[in-house]
Short mmCIF file of C-alpha atoms in Angstrom, two decimals:
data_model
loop_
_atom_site.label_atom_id
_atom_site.label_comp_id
_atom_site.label_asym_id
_atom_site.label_seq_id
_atom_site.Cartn_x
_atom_site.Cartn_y
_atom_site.Cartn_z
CA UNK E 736 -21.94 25.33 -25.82
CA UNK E 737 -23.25 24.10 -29.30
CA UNK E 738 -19.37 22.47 -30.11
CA UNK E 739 -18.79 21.15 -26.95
CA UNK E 740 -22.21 19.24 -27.41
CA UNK E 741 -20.97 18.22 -30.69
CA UNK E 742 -18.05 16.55 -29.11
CA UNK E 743 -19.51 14.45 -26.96
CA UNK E 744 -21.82 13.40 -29.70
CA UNK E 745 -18.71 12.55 -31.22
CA UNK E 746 -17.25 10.40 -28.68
CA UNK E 747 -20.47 8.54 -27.66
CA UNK E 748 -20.86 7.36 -31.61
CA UNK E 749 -18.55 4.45 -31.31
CA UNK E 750 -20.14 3.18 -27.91
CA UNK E 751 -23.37 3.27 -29.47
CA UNK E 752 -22.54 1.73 -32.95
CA UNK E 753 -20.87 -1.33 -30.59
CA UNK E 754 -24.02 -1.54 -28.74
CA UNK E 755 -26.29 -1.63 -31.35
CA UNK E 756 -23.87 -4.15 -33.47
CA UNK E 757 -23.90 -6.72 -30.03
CA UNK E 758 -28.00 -6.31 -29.47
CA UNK E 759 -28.57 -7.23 -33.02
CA UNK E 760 -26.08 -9.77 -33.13
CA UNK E 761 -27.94 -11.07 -30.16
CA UNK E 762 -31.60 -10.91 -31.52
CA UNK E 763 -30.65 -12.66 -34.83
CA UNK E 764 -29.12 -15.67 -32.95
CA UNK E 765 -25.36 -14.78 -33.88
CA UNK E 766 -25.40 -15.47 -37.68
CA UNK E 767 -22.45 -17.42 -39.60
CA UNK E 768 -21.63 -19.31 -36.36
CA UNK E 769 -22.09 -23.04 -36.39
CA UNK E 770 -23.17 -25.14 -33.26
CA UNK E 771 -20.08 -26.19 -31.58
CA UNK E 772 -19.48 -29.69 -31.62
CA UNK E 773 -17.55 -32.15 -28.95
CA UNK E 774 -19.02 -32.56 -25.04
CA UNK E 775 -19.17 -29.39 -23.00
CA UNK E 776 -16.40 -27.73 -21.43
CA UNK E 777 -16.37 -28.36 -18.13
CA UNK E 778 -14.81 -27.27 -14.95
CA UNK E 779 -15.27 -27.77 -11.53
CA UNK E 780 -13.27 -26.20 -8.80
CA UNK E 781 -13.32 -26.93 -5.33
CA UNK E 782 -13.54 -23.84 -3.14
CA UNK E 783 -13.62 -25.03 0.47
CA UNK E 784 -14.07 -28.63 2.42
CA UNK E 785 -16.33 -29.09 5.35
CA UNK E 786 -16.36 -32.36 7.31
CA UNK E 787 -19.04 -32.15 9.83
CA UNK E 788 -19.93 -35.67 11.97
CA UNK E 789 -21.12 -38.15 9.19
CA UNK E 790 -20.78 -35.92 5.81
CA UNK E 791 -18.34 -34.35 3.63
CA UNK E 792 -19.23 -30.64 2.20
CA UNK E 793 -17.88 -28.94 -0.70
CA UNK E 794 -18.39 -25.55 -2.10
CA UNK E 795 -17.89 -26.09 -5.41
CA UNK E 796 -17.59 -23.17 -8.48
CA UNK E 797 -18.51 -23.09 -12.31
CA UNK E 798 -15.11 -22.23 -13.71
CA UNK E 799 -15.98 -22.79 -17.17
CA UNK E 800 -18.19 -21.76 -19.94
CA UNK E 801 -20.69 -24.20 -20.30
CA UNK E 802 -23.75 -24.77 -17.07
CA UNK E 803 -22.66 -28.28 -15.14
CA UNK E 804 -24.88 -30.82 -13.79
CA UNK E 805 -23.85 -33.13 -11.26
CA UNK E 806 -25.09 -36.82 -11.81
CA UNK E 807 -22.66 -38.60 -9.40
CA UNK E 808 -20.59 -38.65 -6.36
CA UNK E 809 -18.49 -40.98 -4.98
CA UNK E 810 -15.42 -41.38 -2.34
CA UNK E 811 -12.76 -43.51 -2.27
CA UNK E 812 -14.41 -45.19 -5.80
CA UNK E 813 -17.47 -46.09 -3.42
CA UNK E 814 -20.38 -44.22 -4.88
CA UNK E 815 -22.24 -42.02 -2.10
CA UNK E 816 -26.09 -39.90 -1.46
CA UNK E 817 -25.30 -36.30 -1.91
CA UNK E 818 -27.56 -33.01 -2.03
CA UNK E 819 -26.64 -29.99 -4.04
CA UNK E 820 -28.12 -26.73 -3.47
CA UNK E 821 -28.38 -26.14 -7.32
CA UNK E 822 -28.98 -28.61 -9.99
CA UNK E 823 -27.49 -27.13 -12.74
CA UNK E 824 -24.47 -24.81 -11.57
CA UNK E 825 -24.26 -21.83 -14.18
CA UNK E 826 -21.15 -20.18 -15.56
CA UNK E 827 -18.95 -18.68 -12.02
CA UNK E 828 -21.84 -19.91 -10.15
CA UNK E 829 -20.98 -22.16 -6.86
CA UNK E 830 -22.97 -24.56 -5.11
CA UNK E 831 -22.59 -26.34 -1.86
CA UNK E 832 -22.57 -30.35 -2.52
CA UNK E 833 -23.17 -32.64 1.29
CA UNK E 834 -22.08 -35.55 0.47
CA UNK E 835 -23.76 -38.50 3.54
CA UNK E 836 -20.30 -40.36 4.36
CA UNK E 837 -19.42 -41.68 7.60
CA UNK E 838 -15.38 -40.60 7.16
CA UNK E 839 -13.06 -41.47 10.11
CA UNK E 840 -10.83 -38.83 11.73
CA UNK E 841 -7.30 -39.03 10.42
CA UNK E 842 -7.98 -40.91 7.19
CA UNK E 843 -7.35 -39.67 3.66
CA UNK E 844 -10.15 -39.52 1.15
CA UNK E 845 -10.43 -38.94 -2.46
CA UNK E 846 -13.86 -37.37 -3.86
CA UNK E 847 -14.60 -37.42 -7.15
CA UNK E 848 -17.67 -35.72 -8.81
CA UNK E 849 -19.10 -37.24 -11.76
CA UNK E 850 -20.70 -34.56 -13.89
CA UNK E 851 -23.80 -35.51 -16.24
CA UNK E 852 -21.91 -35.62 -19.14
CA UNK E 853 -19.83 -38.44 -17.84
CA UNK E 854 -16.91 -35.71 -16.94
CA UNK E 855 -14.68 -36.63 -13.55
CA UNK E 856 -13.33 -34.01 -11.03
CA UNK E 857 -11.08 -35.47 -8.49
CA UNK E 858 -10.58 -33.81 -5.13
CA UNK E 859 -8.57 -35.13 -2.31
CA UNK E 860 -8.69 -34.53 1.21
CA UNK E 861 -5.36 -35.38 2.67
CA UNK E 862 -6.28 -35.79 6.76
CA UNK E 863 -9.96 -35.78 7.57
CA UNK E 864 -10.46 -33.55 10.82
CA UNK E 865 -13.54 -32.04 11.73
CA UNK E 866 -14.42 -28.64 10.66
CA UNK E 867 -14.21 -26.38 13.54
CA UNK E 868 -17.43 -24.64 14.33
CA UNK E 869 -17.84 -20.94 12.98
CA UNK E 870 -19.77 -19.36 15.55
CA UNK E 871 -17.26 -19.05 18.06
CA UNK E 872 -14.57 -17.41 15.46
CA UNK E 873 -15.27 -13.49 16.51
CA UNK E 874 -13.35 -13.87 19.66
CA UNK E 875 -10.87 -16.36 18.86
CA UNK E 876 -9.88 -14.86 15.60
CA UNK E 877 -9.66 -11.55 17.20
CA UNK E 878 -7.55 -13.28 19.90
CA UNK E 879 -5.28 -14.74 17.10
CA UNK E 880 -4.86 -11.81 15.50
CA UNK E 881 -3.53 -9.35 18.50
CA UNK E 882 -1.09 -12.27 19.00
CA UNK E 883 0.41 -12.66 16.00
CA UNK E 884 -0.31 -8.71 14.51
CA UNK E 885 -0.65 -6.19 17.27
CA UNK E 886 1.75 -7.22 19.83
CA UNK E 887 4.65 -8.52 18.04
CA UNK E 888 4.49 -5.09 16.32
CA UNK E 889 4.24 -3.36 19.33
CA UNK E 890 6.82 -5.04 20.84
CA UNK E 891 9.19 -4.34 17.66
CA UNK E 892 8.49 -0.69 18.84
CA UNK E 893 10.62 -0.97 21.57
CA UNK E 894 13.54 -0.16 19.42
CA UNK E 895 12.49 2.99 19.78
CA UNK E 896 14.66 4.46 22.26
CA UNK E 897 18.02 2.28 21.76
CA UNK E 898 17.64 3.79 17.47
CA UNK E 899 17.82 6.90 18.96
CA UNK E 900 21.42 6.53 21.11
CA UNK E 901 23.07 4.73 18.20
CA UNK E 902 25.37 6.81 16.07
CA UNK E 903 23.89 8.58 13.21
CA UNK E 904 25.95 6.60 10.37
CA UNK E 905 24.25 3.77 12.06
CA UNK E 906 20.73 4.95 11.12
CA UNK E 907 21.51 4.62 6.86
CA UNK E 908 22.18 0.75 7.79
CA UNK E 909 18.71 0.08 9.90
CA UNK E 910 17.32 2.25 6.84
CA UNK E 911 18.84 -0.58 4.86
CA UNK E 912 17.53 -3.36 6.69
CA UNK E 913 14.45 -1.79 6.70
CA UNK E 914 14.31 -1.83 3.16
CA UNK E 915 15.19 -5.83 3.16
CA UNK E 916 12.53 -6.86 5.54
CA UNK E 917 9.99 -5.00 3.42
CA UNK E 918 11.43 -6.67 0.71
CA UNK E 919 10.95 -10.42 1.56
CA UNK E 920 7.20 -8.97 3.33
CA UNK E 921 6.66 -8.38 -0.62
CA UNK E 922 7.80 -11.42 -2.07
CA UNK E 923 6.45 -13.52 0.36
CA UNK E 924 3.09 -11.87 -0.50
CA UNK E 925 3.31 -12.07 -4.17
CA UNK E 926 4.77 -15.98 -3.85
CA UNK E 927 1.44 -16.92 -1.66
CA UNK E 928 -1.03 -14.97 -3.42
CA UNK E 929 0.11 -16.81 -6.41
CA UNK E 930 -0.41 -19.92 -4.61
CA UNK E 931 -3.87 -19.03 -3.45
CA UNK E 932 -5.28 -17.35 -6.88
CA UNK E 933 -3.95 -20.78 -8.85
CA UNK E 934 -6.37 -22.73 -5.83
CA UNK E 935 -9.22 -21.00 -7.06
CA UNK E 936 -10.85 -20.45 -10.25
CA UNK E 937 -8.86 -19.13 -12.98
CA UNK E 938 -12.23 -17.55 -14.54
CA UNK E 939 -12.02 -14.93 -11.67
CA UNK E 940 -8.94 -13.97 -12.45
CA UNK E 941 -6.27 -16.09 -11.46
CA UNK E 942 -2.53 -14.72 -10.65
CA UNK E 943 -3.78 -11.70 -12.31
CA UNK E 944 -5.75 -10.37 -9.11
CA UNK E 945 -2.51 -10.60 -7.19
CA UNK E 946 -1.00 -7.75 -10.06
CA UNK E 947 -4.32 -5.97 -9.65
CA UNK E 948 -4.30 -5.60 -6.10
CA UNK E 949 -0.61 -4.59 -5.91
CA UNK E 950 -0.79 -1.70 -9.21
CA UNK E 951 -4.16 -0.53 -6.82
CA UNK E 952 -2.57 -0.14 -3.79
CA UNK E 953 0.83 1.14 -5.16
CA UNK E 954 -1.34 3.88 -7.11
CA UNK E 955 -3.71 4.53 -4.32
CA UNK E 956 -0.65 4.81 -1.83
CA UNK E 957 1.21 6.94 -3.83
CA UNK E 958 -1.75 9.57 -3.95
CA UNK E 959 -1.73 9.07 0.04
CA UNK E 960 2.10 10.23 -0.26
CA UNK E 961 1.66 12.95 -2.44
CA UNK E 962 -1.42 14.32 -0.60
CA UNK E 963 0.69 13.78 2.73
CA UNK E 964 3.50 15.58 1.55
CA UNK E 965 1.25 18.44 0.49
CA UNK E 966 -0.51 19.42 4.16
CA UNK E 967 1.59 20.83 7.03
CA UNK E 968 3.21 18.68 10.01
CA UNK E 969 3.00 15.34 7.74
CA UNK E 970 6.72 15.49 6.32
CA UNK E 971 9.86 13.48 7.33
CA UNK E 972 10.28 11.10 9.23
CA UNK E 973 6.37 10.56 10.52
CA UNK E 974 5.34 10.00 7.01
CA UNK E 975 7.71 7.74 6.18
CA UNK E 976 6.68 5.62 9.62
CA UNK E 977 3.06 5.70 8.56
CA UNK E 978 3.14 4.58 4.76
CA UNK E 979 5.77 1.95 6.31
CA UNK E 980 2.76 0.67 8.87
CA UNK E 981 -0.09 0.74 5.97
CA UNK E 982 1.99 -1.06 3.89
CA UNK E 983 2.66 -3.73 7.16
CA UNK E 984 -0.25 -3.27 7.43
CA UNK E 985 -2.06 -4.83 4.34
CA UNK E 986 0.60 -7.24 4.26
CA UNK E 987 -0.58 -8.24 7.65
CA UNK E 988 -4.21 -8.35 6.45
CA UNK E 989 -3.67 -11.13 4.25
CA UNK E 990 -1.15 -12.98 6.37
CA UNK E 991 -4.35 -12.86 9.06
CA UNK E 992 -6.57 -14.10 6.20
CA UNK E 993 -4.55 -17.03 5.65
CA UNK E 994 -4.51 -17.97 9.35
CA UNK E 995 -8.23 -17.69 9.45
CA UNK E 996 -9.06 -19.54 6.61
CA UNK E 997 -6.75 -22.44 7.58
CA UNK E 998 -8.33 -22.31 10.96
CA UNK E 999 -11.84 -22.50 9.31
CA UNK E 1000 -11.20 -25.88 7.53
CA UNK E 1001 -9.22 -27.45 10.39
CA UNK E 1002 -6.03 -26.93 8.54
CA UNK E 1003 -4.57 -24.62 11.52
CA UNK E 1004 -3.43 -25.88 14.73
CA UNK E 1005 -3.20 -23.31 17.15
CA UNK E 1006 -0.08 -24.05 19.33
CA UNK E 1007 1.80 -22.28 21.04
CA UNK E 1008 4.99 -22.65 18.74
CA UNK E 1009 3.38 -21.18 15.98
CA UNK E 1010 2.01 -18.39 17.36
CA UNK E 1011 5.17 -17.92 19.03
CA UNK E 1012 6.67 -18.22 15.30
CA UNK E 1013 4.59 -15.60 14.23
CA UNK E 1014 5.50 -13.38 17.11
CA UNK E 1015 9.04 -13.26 16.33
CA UNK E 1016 8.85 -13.11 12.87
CA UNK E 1017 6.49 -10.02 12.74
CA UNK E 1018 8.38 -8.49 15.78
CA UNK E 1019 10.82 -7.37 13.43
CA UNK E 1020 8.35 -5.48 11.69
CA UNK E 1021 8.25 -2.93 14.42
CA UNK E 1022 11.95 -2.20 13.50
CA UNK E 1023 11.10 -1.12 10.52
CA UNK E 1024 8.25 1.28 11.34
CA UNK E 1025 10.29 3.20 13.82
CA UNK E 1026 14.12 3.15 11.66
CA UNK E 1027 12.15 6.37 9.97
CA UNK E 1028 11.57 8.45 13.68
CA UNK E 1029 14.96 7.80 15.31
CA UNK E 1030 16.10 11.02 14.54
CA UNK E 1031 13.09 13.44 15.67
CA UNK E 1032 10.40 13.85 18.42
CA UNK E 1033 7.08 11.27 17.53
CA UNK E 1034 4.49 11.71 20.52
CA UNK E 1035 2.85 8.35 22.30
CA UNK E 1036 -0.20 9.15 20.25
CA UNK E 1037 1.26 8.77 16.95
CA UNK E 1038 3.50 5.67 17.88
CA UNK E 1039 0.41 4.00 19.06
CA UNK E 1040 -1.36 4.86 15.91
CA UNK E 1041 1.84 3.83 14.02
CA UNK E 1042 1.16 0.37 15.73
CA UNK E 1043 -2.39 0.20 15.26
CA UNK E 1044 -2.25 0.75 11.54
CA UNK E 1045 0.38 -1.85 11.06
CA UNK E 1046 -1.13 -4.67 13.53
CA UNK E 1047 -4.29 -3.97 13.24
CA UNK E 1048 -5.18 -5.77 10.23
CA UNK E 1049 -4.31 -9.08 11.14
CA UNK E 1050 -7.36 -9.19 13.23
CA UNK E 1051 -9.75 -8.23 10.46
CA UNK E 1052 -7.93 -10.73 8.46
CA UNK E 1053 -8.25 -13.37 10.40
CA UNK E 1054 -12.07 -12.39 10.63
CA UNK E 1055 -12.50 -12.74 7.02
CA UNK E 1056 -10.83 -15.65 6.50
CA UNK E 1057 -12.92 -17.59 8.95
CA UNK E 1058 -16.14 -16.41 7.23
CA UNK E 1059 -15.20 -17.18 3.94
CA UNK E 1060 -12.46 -19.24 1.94
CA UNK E 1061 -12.92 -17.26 -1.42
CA UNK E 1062 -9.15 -17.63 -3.00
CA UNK E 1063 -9.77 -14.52 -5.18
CA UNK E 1064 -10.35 -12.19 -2.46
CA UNK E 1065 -7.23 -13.68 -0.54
CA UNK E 1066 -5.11 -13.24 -3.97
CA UNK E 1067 -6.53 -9.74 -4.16
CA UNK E 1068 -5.80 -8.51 -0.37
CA UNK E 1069 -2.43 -9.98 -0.88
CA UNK E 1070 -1.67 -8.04 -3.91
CA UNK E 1071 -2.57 -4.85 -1.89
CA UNK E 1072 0.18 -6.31 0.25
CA UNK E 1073 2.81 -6.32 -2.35
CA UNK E 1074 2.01 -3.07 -3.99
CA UNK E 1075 1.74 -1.12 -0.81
CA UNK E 1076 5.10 -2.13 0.03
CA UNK E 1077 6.90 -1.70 -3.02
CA UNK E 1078 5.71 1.76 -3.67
CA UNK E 1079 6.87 2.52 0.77
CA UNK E 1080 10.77 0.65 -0.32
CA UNK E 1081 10.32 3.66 -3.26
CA UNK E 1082 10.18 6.35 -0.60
CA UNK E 1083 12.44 4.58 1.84
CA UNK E 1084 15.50 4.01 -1.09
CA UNK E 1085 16.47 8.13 -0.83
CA UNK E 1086 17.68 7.71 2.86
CA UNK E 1087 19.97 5.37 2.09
CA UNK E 1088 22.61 7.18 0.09
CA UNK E 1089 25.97 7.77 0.91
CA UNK E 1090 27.48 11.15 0.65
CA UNK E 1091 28.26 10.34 -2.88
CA UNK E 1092 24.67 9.81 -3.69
CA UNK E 1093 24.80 6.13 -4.48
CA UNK E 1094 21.74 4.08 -4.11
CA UNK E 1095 23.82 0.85 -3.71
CA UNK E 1096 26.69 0.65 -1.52
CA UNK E 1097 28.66 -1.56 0.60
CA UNK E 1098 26.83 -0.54 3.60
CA UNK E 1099 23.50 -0.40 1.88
CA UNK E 1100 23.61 -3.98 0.22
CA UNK E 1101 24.71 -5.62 3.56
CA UNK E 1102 21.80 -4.22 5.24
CA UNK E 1103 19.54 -5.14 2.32
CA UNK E 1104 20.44 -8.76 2.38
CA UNK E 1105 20.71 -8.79 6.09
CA UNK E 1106 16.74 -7.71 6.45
CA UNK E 1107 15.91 -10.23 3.79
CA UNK E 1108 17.85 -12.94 5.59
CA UNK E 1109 16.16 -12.18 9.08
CA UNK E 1110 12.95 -12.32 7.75
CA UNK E 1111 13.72 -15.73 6.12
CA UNK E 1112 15.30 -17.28 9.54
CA UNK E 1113 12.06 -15.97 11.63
CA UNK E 1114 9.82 -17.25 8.77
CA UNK E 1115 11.18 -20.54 9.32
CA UNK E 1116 9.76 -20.27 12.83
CA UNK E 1117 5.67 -20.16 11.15
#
């Protein structure tokens, strides 16, 4: 008892040396550093645009080290009233700025915030619409989201029975194709939660939340698959349909989060030939969830839960993104996108082998590339 106390004496020292270095580096008012000299570092990003009848909103975010005072606003080089819900916007901190403007529908307009130290950040807004209104977004959103998730997956389903009549040689090539659609479902992630993470503040982590969410999921999925693999009943084919929907899945969470935070800002217009885009695009999904259960029995039950858990997330997606516009959460959820599918390509990539036991054949390539290429023709649709 006495040496096992002894060791965790031992490996609490250094913790407690650091702390008491940083306290009394704090009390004494960090000796041997000079006062920096120059103007503050400041930087402003712009989060999210509202344009309600008569005023311009921004949510605006500290994204540098030094607190930042607004002194100024104008648009279009005409100076403008504004509020701010806090005068001095501390490091990561955000504030909303309503800016009194009477902006016409359709026009383009260029903010710029004038800081107190005489600093300038520029925002434009492209084509002024008016910000839908939030409170009806439940319904709609949830709407949206069985249109362009749940059904199209469903739908995709409906393979079902014709995988099962084809010949068995046939079944290594839809394996293959399966393994290209996730493919492009992975780099279109990682492409647009680059996009989104560079949008936001880099303080919050930037890109790097897009390779934090996809290591997470790929390590938290691979668990799932191991502790799958180790109960009765959840072996074969099944589990290789459901780690193919929950990685569909979170890829479809953050596709819905991008439709409902372009809805939220006006930037979405719901028509019927992009949400019939989206239909056929994700309706190939549902291919790929059932390519693993050709071969065996899979009850309704489980195909319906296949669905679900692939579909599904749009909805809550499209939820979140129409309650909030943060770009870190959106790079995040679309990192769990690209990890969760890598790590279900990892477990698919075995049932493609020839009888020699090579990864990458004729047959195997042409399906790859085929998957990848469907993906980017129905893509072209949204």
């Amino acid at each position: 008892m006495e040496s096992r106390l002894n060791t965790w004496v031992l490996g609490l020292l250094p913790l407690c040396v650091i702390a008491m270095a940083v306290v009394g580096f704090a009390v004494l008012g960090g000796p041997g550093l000079t006062a920096r000299n120059g103007p503050p570092a400041e930087e402003l990003v712009v989060e999210r645009t509202i344009l309600g009848v008569g005023s311009i909103e921004l949510v605006v975010r500290n994204a540098g080290p030094d607190p930042v005072t607004l002194a100024q606003v104008a648009v279009n080089d005409a100076f403008a009233d504004f509020r701010i819900s806090e005068p001095e916007i501390g490091r990561l901190g955000s504030a909303n700025v309503r800016i009194t403007f009477p902006w016409v529908d359709g026009e383009a307009y260029e903010v710029a915030l004038l800081t107190s130290t005489g600093g300038i950040v520029a925002h434009e807004i492209p084509v002024a619409v008016l910000t839908p209104d939030p409170s009806g977004f439940i319904g709609l959103m949830a709407l949206l989201g069985t249109y362009v998730g749940v059904i199209p997956v469903a739908i995709g389903m409906l393979w079902l029975p014709w995988l099962r009549r084809v010949p068995p040689g046939w079944i290594r090539a839809l394996m293959a194709l399966t393994i290209g659609l996730l493919a492009w479902l992975a780099i279109d992630a990682a492409l647009e939660g680059m996009e989104v993470a560079n949008a936001g503040a880099g303080a919050l982590g930037g890109a790097g939340l897009v390779g934090i969410g996809a290591i997470a999921a790929y390590l938290v999925l691979s668990g799932v698959q191991n502790w799958m693999a180790a109960r009765p009943g959840q072996t074969g084919g099944y589990r290789l349909s459901l780690l193919v929907s929950v990685g569909i899945g979170l890829h479809n969470l953050g596709e819905g989060l991008a439709i409902g935070s372009a809805y939220a800002v006006g930037a979405l217009a719901l028509g019927a030939t992009l949400v019939a885009g989206f239909a056929i695009h994700n309706t190939t999904e549902g291919l790929a969830i059932v390519a693993p259960v050709s071969d065996e029995r899979t009850s309704p039950f489980r195909l319906i839960l296949l669905g679900l858990v692939a579909g599904g997330p749009a909805i809550l997606g499209a939820w979140l993104g129409a309650a909030t516009t943060q770009p870190a959460l959106a790079a995040l959820l679309l990192g769990l996108g690209v990890g969760a599918i890598a790590q279900v390509i990892l477990q698919l990539a075995p049932s493609v082998r020839d009888g020699g036991g090579r990864l990458l054949h004729p047959v195997s390539i042409t399906g790859i590339l085929t998957g990848m290429l469907l993906m980017y023709a129905t893509g072209l649709l949204t």
